[in-house]
Amino acid sequence: MTGASSGLGLYTTKSLIDRGDYHVVMAVRNVAKAEKAAKELGFPTGSYSVMELELGDLKSVRNFVKKFRGTTKRAKTFQALICNAAVYFPNAVEPTYTVDGFEESVGVTHLGHFLLANLLLQDLVKADDMGIDKRLCVVGSVTANTNTLAGQVPPRANLGDMSGLLAGLDGDRNENAMIDGDRFIGPKAYKDAKLCNIMTIKEMSDRWHEETGVTFSSMYPGCIADTPLFRNHTPTFRFLFPLIQKYITKGYVTMSEAGGRLASVVCDPQYTTSGAYWAWKGGGDQLWDNYWDNSNRESAFDNKPSKEGGDMLKAKKMFDISAEVVGLKPSEMGPKGGNGVKMSLPKMPAFGRN
Ligand code: NAP
């Protein structure tokens, strides 16, 4: 579980531990913070371990994978990977960068997870068969889906011609720090990263579900309006946003409820449709469909992606460019390596600022 030190990641960890059958590896950038949170929530010794993972540093991602492979017991019983961490810079007008020089929102939320998920797919396939299908889930967002009300709020997600990603996502505020190569806009970078998360899952499922039996999915947990995700917003926004989500849009969910939803997606039999993008009924998020009926909060449905999110030619191109950008070798791609990479991209520059 990435980003297990707070918010959705922490409460999903709790929900998995509460089920009694799971050991959760909390993959976090701040080990001390995660240890403290685990103690505060009373996680029993032996039900979790904490390992360092900085998604804004590709070397750290590779080190994490190496160390995880060394923890023989965890690697042998590995049943699910949850890519949950994210950063959001809603008011940023200047890009910030990861260690490798990528614009940070996409660098952390999409590229770091992209490398992690691709590297760990081979380990997921190799792990013992514990009698349930193995799962790989990436957390998405309604804001990336332009066919929803929240997704219609400008600036909208749009990967454009992906020239910024192709150029290495290391530009300045004027060009090439955004996937579409255009001017940098903080909140759009987050939405674009989430769109890539959803499209990555659809592409991985298309390439490898049949061959591996792994269930690939993404999900939108609901609006958990009071997590630290909104730490870079103004205090006024942070005060009003939860109230608006609770009483006006009715999209609000607690960390605990959202954690239960994500845990369910990686454990329960109703979530075995590979390539699905799960969202929940109840609450007003889904284009007001359930605005007056908040009773059915348990059932999820496979959310229709936006036109761009469902464009599988674009998903394939985004996937191939991302693989080049993070330096994924053909031998690291697919369950057996050398699988599914058919590069037809123009010759690329060395990526990153360093
Ligand atoms: P959060 O509490 O801020 O959790 C984000 C997690 O990501 C934290 O554990 C954070 O670590 C970690 N993280 C950030 N940068 C990282 C990096 N460079 N390397 C490794 N880990 C990093 O926010 P949240 O609301 O729970 O968000 C969790 C997921 O839910 C995200 O994918 C978000 O997009 C999604 N989501 C949230 C909402 C919502 O309403 N909150 C709605 C839809 C989707 P630290 O603890 O060290 O900061």
GROMACS .gro file of C-alpha atoms and ligand atoms in nm:
model
  402
    1MET     CA    1   0.000   0.000   0.000
    2THR     CA    2   0.163   0.324  -0.110
    3GLY     CA    3   0.086   0.642   0.083
    4ALA     CA    4  -0.018   0.442   0.389
    5SER     CA    5   0.092   0.714   0.632
    6SER     CA    6  -0.228   0.919   0.616
    7GLY     CA    7  -0.581   0.959   0.482
    8LEU     CA    8  -0.720   0.688   0.255
    9GLY     CA    9  -0.401   0.479   0.262
   10LEU     CA   10  -0.390   0.467   0.640
   11TYR     CA   11  -0.758   0.380   0.678
   12THR     CA   12  -0.745   0.117   0.403
   13THR     CA   13  -0.452  -0.038   0.590
   14LYS     CA   14  -0.666  -0.036   0.904
   15SER     CA   15  -0.958  -0.194   0.722
   16LEU     CA   16  -0.736  -0.472   0.582
   17ILE     CA   17  -0.577  -0.537   0.921
   18ASP     CA   18  -0.920  -0.542   1.089
   19ARG     CA   19  -1.023  -0.824   0.854
   20GLY     CA   20  -0.762  -1.036   1.030
   21ASP     CA   21  -0.619  -1.214   0.724
   22TYR     CA   22  -0.377  -0.958   0.594
   23HIS     CA   23  -0.029  -0.832   0.658
   24VAL     CA   24   0.006  -0.485   0.505
   25VAL     CA   25   0.337  -0.346   0.384
   26MET     CA   26   0.304   0.028   0.436
   27ALA     CA   27   0.519   0.176   0.157
   28VAL     CA   28   0.579   0.535   0.260
   29ARG     CA   29   0.816   0.829   0.216
   30ASN     CA   30   0.818   0.908   0.589
   31VAL     CA   31   0.879   0.592   0.791
   32ALA     CA   32   0.859   0.759   1.135
   33LYS     CA   33   0.522   0.919   1.047
   34ALA     CA   34   0.378   0.583   0.936
   35GLU     CA   35   0.509   0.403   1.249
   36LYS     CA   36   0.347   0.671   1.466
   37ALA     CA   37   0.014   0.651   1.278
   38ALA     CA   38   0.013   0.270   1.304
   39LYS     CA   39   0.068   0.291   1.682
   40GLU     CA   40  -0.201   0.557   1.723
   41LEU     CA   41  -0.455   0.340   1.539
   42GLY     CA   42  -0.346   0.036   1.743
   43PHE     CA   43  -0.232  -0.190   1.458
   44PRO     CA   44  -0.120  -0.518   1.620
   45THR     CA   45   0.249  -0.608   1.592
   46GLY     CA   46   0.295  -0.850   1.305
   47SER     CA   47  -0.003  -0.720   1.108
   48TYR     CA   48   0.201  -0.459   0.922
   49SER     CA   49   0.551  -0.352   0.829
   50VAL     CA   50   0.678  -0.014   0.718
   51MET     CA   51   0.915   0.026   0.425
   52GLU     CA   52   1.056   0.342   0.269
   53LEU     CA   53   0.934   0.441  -0.076
   54GLU     CA   54   0.984   0.788  -0.226
   55LEU     CA   55   0.777   0.789  -0.545
   56GLY     CA   56   0.942   1.110  -0.659
   57ASP     CA   57   1.273   0.928  -0.697
   58LEU     CA   58   1.294   0.640  -0.946
   59LYS     CA   59   1.601   0.503  -0.768
   60SER     CA   60   1.400   0.482  -0.446
   61VAL     CA   61   1.125   0.293  -0.633
   62ARG     CA   62   1.381   0.042  -0.761
   63ASN     CA   63   1.539   0.013  -0.414
   64PHE     CA   64   1.199  -0.052  -0.261
   65VAL     CA   65   1.130  -0.332  -0.512
   66LYS     CA   66   1.472  -0.486  -0.440
   67LYS     CA   67   1.416  -0.476  -0.064
   68PHE     CA   68   1.061  -0.610  -0.098
   69ARG     CA   69   1.194  -0.905  -0.300
   70GLY     CA   70   1.440  -0.965  -0.015
   71THR     CA   71   1.159  -0.998   0.240
   72THR     CA   72   1.102  -1.357   0.131
   73LYS     CA   73   0.786  -1.412   0.337
   74ARG     CA   74   0.612  -1.097   0.211
   75ALA     CA   75   0.719  -1.158  -0.150
   76LYS     CA   76   0.594  -1.519  -0.136
   77THR     CA   77   0.252  -1.424  -0.001
   78PHE     CA   78   0.213  -1.106  -0.208
   79GLN     CA   79  -0.154  -1.087  -0.313
   80ALA     CA   80  -0.231  -0.724  -0.392
   81LEU     CA   81  -0.059  -0.399  -0.483
   82ILE     CA   82  -0.243  -0.076  -0.404
   83CYS     CA   83  -0.110   0.243  -0.563
   84ASN     CA   84  -0.270   0.513  -0.353
   85ALA     CA   85  -0.020   0.796  -0.286
   86ALA     CA   86  -0.063   1.132  -0.458
   87VAL     CA   87   0.027   1.498  -0.436
   88TYR     CA   88  -0.198   1.787  -0.530
   89PHE     CA   89  -0.093   2.149  -0.589
   90PRO     CA   90  -0.424   2.328  -0.651
   91ASN     CA   91  -0.286   2.683  -0.649
   92ALA     CA   92   0.057   2.628  -0.804
   93VAL     CA   93   0.151   2.844  -1.100
   94GLU     CA   94   0.515   2.730  -1.110
   95PRO     CA   95   0.602   2.361  -1.141
   96THR     CA   96   0.805   2.178  -0.879
   97TYR     CA   97   1.009   1.871  -0.970
   98THR     CA   98   1.088   1.521  -0.852
   99VAL     CA   99   1.446   1.407  -0.789
  100ASP     CA  100   1.457   1.288  -1.151
  101GLY     CA  101   1.339   1.627  -1.275
  102PHE     CA  102   0.978   1.544  -1.369
  103GLU     CA  103   0.693   1.782  -1.285
  104GLU     CA  104   0.600   1.662  -0.936
  105SER     CA  105   0.223   1.587  -0.956
  106VAL     CA  106   0.261   1.359  -1.256
  107GLY     CA  107   0.610   1.245  -1.150
  108VAL     CA  108   0.487   1.112  -0.814
  109THR     CA  109   0.126   1.018  -0.881
  110HIS     CA  110   0.167   0.863  -1.226
  111LEU     CA  111   0.533   0.797  -1.318
  112GLY     CA  112   0.649   0.669  -0.976
  113HIS     CA  113   0.352   0.434  -0.956
  114PHE     CA  114   0.388   0.336  -1.321
  115LEU     CA  115   0.741   0.208  -1.256
  116LEU     CA  116   0.641   0.041  -0.929
  117ALA     CA  117   0.337  -0.138  -1.075
  118ASN     CA  118   0.526  -0.263  -1.379
  119LEU     CA  119   0.821  -0.390  -1.174
  120LEU     CA  120   0.602  -0.561  -0.914
  121LEU     CA  121   0.371  -0.730  -1.166
  122GLN     CA  122   0.629  -1.007  -1.211
  123ASP     CA  123   0.644  -1.055  -0.832
  124LEU     CA  124   0.266  -1.064  -0.804
  125VAL     CA  125   0.252  -1.336  -1.068
  126LYS     CA  126   0.537  -1.534  -0.905
  127ALA     CA  127   0.392  -1.523  -0.551
  128ASP     CA  128   0.218  -1.827  -0.403
  129ASP     CA  129  -0.136  -1.903  -0.510
  130MET     CA  130  -0.341  -1.842  -0.196
  131GLY     CA  131  -0.669  -1.941  -0.360
  132ILE     CA  132  -0.786  -1.591  -0.454
  133ASP     CA  133  -0.711  -1.388  -0.763
  134LYS     CA  134  -0.425  -1.142  -0.726
  135ARG     CA  135  -0.510  -0.776  -0.764
  136LEU     CA  136  -0.345  -0.455  -0.871
  137CYS     CA  137  -0.543  -0.141  -0.794
  138VAL     CA  138  -0.462   0.224  -0.859
  139VAL     CA  139  -0.668   0.497  -0.692
  140GLY     CA  140  -0.828   0.729  -0.948
  141SER     CA  141  -1.034   1.044  -0.913
  142VAL     CA  142  -1.368   1.170  -1.036
  143THR     CA  143  -1.189   1.493  -1.130
  144ALA     CA  144  -1.006   1.310  -1.411
  145ASN     CA  145  -1.330   1.199  -1.573
  146THR     CA  146  -1.474   1.481  -1.781
  147ASN     CA  147  -1.807   1.296  -1.816
  148THR     CA  148  -1.885   1.379  -1.451
  149LEU     CA  149  -1.988   1.706  -1.292
  150ALA     CA  150  -1.666   1.728  -1.085
  151GLY     CA  151  -1.461   1.643  -1.394
  152GLN     CA  152  -1.625   1.930  -1.583
  153VAL     CA  153  -1.489   2.189  -1.338
  154PRO     CA  154  -1.205   2.372  -1.519
  155PRO     CA  155  -0.918   2.319  -1.571
  156ARG     CA  156  -1.018   1.983  -1.719
  157ALA     CA  157  -0.799   1.677  -1.755
  158ASN     CA  158  -0.665   1.645  -2.107
  159LEU     CA  159  -0.347   1.470  -2.219
  160GLY     CA  160  -0.352   1.646  -2.557
  161ASP     CA  161  -0.084   1.519  -2.796
  162MET     CA  162   0.136   1.415  -2.497
  163SER     CA  163   0.424   1.622  -2.634
  164GLY     CA  164   0.521   1.737  -2.282
  165LEU     CA  165   0.546   1.378  -2.158
  166LEU     CA  166   0.735   1.283  -2.473
  167ALA     CA  167   0.978   1.570  -2.410
  168GLY     CA  168   1.045   1.439  -2.057
  169LEU     CA  169   0.803   1.653  -1.850
  170ASP     CA  170   1.089   1.872  -1.731
  171GLY     CA  171   0.992   2.208  -1.880
  172ASP     CA  172   0.912   2.537  -1.710
  173ARG     CA  173   0.584   2.720  -1.644
  174ASN     CA  174   0.547   2.801  -2.015
  175GLU     CA  175   0.590   2.462  -2.178
  176ASN     CA  176   0.660   2.090  -2.135
  177ALA     CA  177   0.597   2.062  -1.761
  178MET     CA  178   0.245   1.939  -1.848
  179ILE     CA  179   0.169   1.617  -2.032
  180ASP     CA  180   0.004   1.813  -2.315
  181GLY     CA  181   0.315   2.033  -2.344
  182ASP     CA  182   0.112   2.347  -2.266
  183ARG     CA  183   0.137   2.614  -1.991
  184PHE     CA  184   0.169   2.474  -1.636
  185ILE     CA  185  -0.154   2.466  -1.430
  186GLY     CA  186  -0.121   2.294  -1.088
  187PRO     CA  187  -0.471   2.143  -1.052
  188LYS     CA  188  -0.472   2.021  -1.413
  189ALA     CA  189  -0.142   1.839  -1.357
  190TYR     CA  190  -0.311   1.641  -1.075
  191LYS     CA  191  -0.614   1.558  -1.292
  192ASP     CA  192  -0.391   1.454  -1.584
  193ALA     CA  193  -0.193   1.226  -1.348
  194LYS     CA  194  -0.517   1.065  -1.226
  195LEU     CA  195  -0.633   1.017  -1.586
  196CYS     CA  196  -0.302   0.839  -1.654
  197ASN     CA  197  -0.362   0.620  -1.345
  198ILE     CA  198  -0.701   0.510  -1.481
  199MET     CA  199  -0.569   0.458  -1.836
  200THR     CA  200  -0.264   0.264  -1.709
  201ILE     CA  201  -0.496   0.014  -1.541
  202LYS     CA  202  -0.707  -0.030  -1.855
  203GLU     CA  203  -0.393  -0.085  -2.062
  204MET     CA  204  -0.233  -0.328  -1.812
  205SER     CA  205  -0.558  -0.522  -1.801
  206ASP     CA  206  -0.573  -0.538  -2.182
  207ARG     CA  207  -0.213  -0.656  -2.206
  208TRP     CA  208  -0.189  -0.897  -1.917
  209HIS     CA  209  -0.513  -0.994  -1.744
  210GLU     CA  210  -0.581  -1.296  -1.965
  211GLU     CA  211  -0.224  -1.422  -1.944
  212THR     CA  212  -0.177  -1.373  -1.569
  213GLY     CA  213  -0.523  -1.389  -1.413
  214VAL     CA  214  -0.434  -1.073  -1.218
  215THR     CA  215  -0.733  -0.841  -1.171
  216PHE     CA  216  -0.641  -0.483  -1.258
  217SER     CA  217  -0.873  -0.208  -1.137
  218SER     CA  218  -0.897   0.155  -1.042
  219MET     CA  219  -1.147   0.317  -0.811
  220TYR     CA  220  -1.283   0.650  -0.698
  221PRO     CA  221  -1.334   0.635  -0.319
  222GLY     CA  222  -1.574   0.932  -0.292
  223CYS     CA  223  -1.484   1.280  -0.172
  224ILE     CA  224  -1.281   1.244   0.150
  225ALA     CA  225  -1.279   1.620   0.183
  226ASP     CA  226  -1.076   1.643   0.506
  227THR     CA  227  -0.759   1.445   0.426
  228PRO     CA  228  -0.415   1.610   0.406
  229LEU     CA  229  -0.444   1.591   0.024
  230PHE     CA  230  -0.585   1.944   0.045
  231ARG     CA  231  -0.294   2.076   0.257
  232ASN     CA  232  -0.183   2.314  -0.019
  233HIS     CA  233  -0.525   2.482  -0.041
  234THR     CA  234  -0.615   2.802   0.144
  235PRO     CA  235  -0.746   2.771   0.505
  236THR     CA  236  -1.084   2.907   0.387
  237PHE     CA  237  -1.111   2.633   0.126
  238ARG     CA  238  -1.014   2.367   0.380
  239PHE     CA  239  -1.284   2.491   0.616
  240LEU     CA  240  -1.562   2.520   0.355
  241PHE     CA  241  -1.486   2.221   0.129
  242PRO     CA  242  -1.592   1.944   0.373
  243LEU     CA  243  -1.911   2.135   0.458
  244ILE     CA  244  -1.998   2.182   0.090
  245GLN     CA  245  -1.929   1.815   0.017
  246LYS     CA  246  -2.135   1.700   0.318
  247TYR     CA  247  -2.438   1.922   0.286
  248ILE     CA  248  -2.455   2.044  -0.074
  249THR     CA  249  -2.297   1.797  -0.318
  250LYS     CA  250  -2.343   1.505  -0.073
  251GLY     CA  251  -2.029   1.343  -0.214
  252TYR     CA  252  -1.850   1.335   0.125
  253VAL     CA  253  -1.722   1.008   0.269
  254THR     CA  254  -1.522   0.956   0.589
  255MET     CA  255  -1.166   0.819   0.574
  256SER     CA  256  -1.291   0.507   0.743
  257GLU     CA  257  -1.574   0.445   0.492
  258ALA     CA  258  -1.345   0.517   0.196
  259GLY     CA  259  -1.078   0.285   0.343
  260GLY     CA  260  -1.339   0.009   0.365
  261ARG     CA  261  -1.423   0.063  -0.002
  262LEU     CA  262  -1.063   0.037  -0.119
  263ALA     CA  263  -0.996  -0.268   0.100
  264SER     CA  264  -1.304  -0.430  -0.049
  265VAL     CA  265  -1.180  -0.371  -0.406
  266VAL     CA  266  -0.864  -0.573  -0.337
  267CYS     CA  267  -1.032  -0.850  -0.131
  268ASP     CA  268  -1.394  -0.915  -0.215
  269PRO     CA  269  -1.538  -1.139  -0.488
  270GLN     CA  270  -1.762  -0.873  -0.641
  271TYR     CA  271  -1.457  -0.681  -0.766
  272THR     CA  272  -1.307  -0.933  -1.006
  273THR     CA  273  -1.387  -0.749  -1.330
  274SER     CA  274  -1.045  -0.663  -1.469
  275GLY     CA  275  -1.009  -0.317  -1.621
  276ALA     CA  276  -1.298  -0.180  -1.413
  277TYR     CA  277  -1.305   0.169  -1.265
  278TRP     CA  278  -1.518   0.137  -0.951
  279ALA     CA  279  -1.730   0.414  -0.802
  280TRP     CA  280  -2.002   0.400  -0.536
  281LYS     CA  281  -2.370   0.474  -0.536
  282GLY     CA  282  -2.512   0.690  -0.262
  283GLY     CA  283  -2.409   1.052  -0.234
  284GLY     CA  284  -2.423   1.314  -0.503
  285ASP     CA  285  -2.097   1.258  -0.688
  286GLN     CA  286  -2.232   1.063  -0.978
  287LEU     CA  287  -2.388   1.344  -1.180
  288TRP     CA  288  -2.655   1.386  -0.911
  289ASP     CA  289  -2.804   1.042  -0.992
  290ASN     CA  290  -2.817   0.953  -0.625
  291TYR     CA  291  -2.864   1.298  -0.482
  292TRP     CA  292  -3.189   1.225  -0.302
  293ASP     CA  293  -3.107   0.865  -0.217
  294ASN     CA  294  -2.812   0.830   0.016
  295SER     CA  295  -2.917   0.488   0.146
  296ASN     CA  296  -2.729   0.258  -0.088
  297ARG     CA  297  -2.366   0.338  -0.003
  298GLU     CA  298  -2.240  -0.020  -0.030
  299SER     CA  299  -2.284  -0.102  -0.399
  300ALA     CA  300  -2.021  -0.005  -0.648
  301PHE     CA  301  -2.055   0.011  -1.025
  302ASP     CA  302  -1.805   0.006  -1.308
  303ASN     CA  303  -1.787   0.374  -1.394
  304LYS     CA  304  -1.785   0.467  -1.762
  305PRO     CA  305  -1.461   0.650  -1.840
  306SER     CA  306  -1.461   0.981  -2.027
  307LYS     CA  307  -1.404   0.970  -2.404
  308GLU     CA  308  -1.032   1.026  -2.352
  309GLY     CA  309  -1.010   0.785  -2.058
  310GLY     CA  310  -1.163   0.509  -2.272
  311ASP     CA  311  -0.945   0.577  -2.577
  312MET     CA  312  -0.733   0.262  -2.584
  313LEU     CA  313  -0.508   0.381  -2.866
  314LYS     CA  314  -0.419   0.682  -2.655
  315ALA     CA  315  -0.378   0.464  -2.345
  316LYS     CA  316  -0.129   0.245  -2.532
  317LYS     CA  317   0.068   0.547  -2.650
  318MET     CA  318   0.069   0.701  -2.300
  319PHE     CA  319   0.183   0.366  -2.159
  320ASP     CA  320   0.470   0.330  -2.408
  321ILE     CA  321   0.591   0.688  -2.358
  322SER     CA  322   0.573   0.647  -1.977
  323ALA     CA  323   0.778   0.326  -2.003
  324GLU     CA  324   1.048   0.515  -2.196
  325VAL     CA  325   1.040   0.810  -1.957
  326VAL     CA  326   1.090   0.597  -1.643
  327GLY     CA  327   1.352   0.378  -1.812
  328LEU     CA  328   1.160   0.051  -1.790
  329LYS     CA  329   1.364  -0.217  -1.968
  330PRO     CA  330   1.190  -0.466  -2.201
  331SER     CA  331   1.299  -0.745  -1.963
  332GLU     CA  332   1.106  -0.569  -1.685
  333MET     CA  333   0.786  -0.533  -1.884
  334GLY     CA  334   0.503  -0.786  -1.854
  335PRO     CA  335   0.482  -1.100  -1.640
  336LYS     CA  336   0.775  -1.272  -1.807
  337GLY     CA  337   0.964  -0.969  -1.933
  338GLY     CA  338   1.003  -0.862  -2.295
  339ASN     CA  339   0.627  -0.873  -2.323
  340GLY     CA  340   0.401  -0.613  -2.474
  341VAL     CA  341   0.658  -0.346  -2.557
  342LYS     CA  342   0.624  -0.248  -2.917
  343MET     CA  343   0.794   0.087  -2.926
  344SER     CA  344   0.718   0.295  -3.231
  345LEU     CA  345   0.816   0.625  -3.080
  346PRO     CA  346   1.049   0.883  -3.228
  347LYS     CA  347   1.403   0.888  -3.089
  348MET     CA  348   1.383   1.048  -2.747
  349PRO     CA  349   1.612   1.280  -2.556
  350ALA     CA  350   1.761   1.181  -2.219
  351PHE     CA  351   1.482   1.242  -1.970
  352GLY     CA  352   1.473   1.458  -1.659
  353ARG     CA  353   1.656   1.774  -1.557
  354ASN     CA  354   1.962   1.605  -1.407
  355NAP     P1  355  -0.324   1.213   0.176
  355NAP     O1  356  -0.375   1.189   0.313
  355NAP     O2  357  -0.246   1.337   0.149
  355NAP     O3  358  -0.244   1.085   0.131
  355NAP     C1  359  -0.146   1.090   0.031
  355NAP     C2  360  -0.038   0.993   0.067
  355NAP     O4  361   0.061   0.997  -0.038
  355NAP     C3  362   0.036   1.029   0.197
  355NAP     O5  363   0.061   0.910   0.267
  355NAP     C4  364   0.165   1.092   0.146
  355NAP     O6  365   0.274   1.076   0.235
  355NAP     C5  366   0.188   1.007   0.022
  355NAP     N1  367   0.285   1.071  -0.068
  355NAP     C6  368   0.282   1.197  -0.115
  355NAP     N2  369   0.391   1.219  -0.189
  355NAP     C7  370   0.464   1.106  -0.190
  355NAP     C8  371   0.589   1.068  -0.247
  355NAP     N3  372   0.660   1.155  -0.317
  355NAP     N4  373   0.633   0.943  -0.226
  355NAP     C9  374   0.564   0.856  -0.152
  355NAP     N5  375   0.445   0.885  -0.093
  355NAP    C10  376   0.397   1.010  -0.112
  355NAP     O7  377  -0.446   1.218   0.074
  355NAP     P2  378  -0.568   1.117   0.046
  355NAP     O8  379  -0.686   1.201   0.025
  355NAP     O9  380  -0.570   1.009   0.145
  355NAP    O10  381  -0.528   1.060  -0.096
  355NAP    C11  382  -0.508   0.923  -0.120
  355NAP    C12  383  -0.550   0.892  -0.261
  355NAP    O11  384  -0.689   0.915  -0.277
  355NAP    C13  385  -0.481   0.977  -0.366
  355NAP    O12  386  -0.449   0.896  -0.477
  355NAP    C14  387  -0.587   1.077  -0.406
  355NAP    O13  388  -0.569   1.125  -0.536
  355NAP    C15  389  -0.709   0.989  -0.395
  355NAP     N6  390  -0.835   1.060  -0.385
  355NAP    C16  391  -0.860   1.138  -0.276
  355NAP    C17  392  -0.981   1.205  -0.269
  355NAP    C18  393  -1.015   1.293  -0.154
  355NAP    O14  394  -1.123   1.350  -0.156
  355NAP     N7  395  -0.931   1.307  -0.054
  355NAP    C19  396  -1.074   1.189  -0.372
  355NAP    C20  397  -1.044   1.108  -0.480
  355NAP    C21  398  -0.925   1.043  -0.485
  355NAP     P3  399   0.296   1.178   0.359
  355NAP    O15  400   0.208   1.127   0.469
  355NAP    O16  401   0.441   1.161   0.389
  355NAP    O17  402   0.258   1.315   0.313
   0.00000   0.00000   0.00000
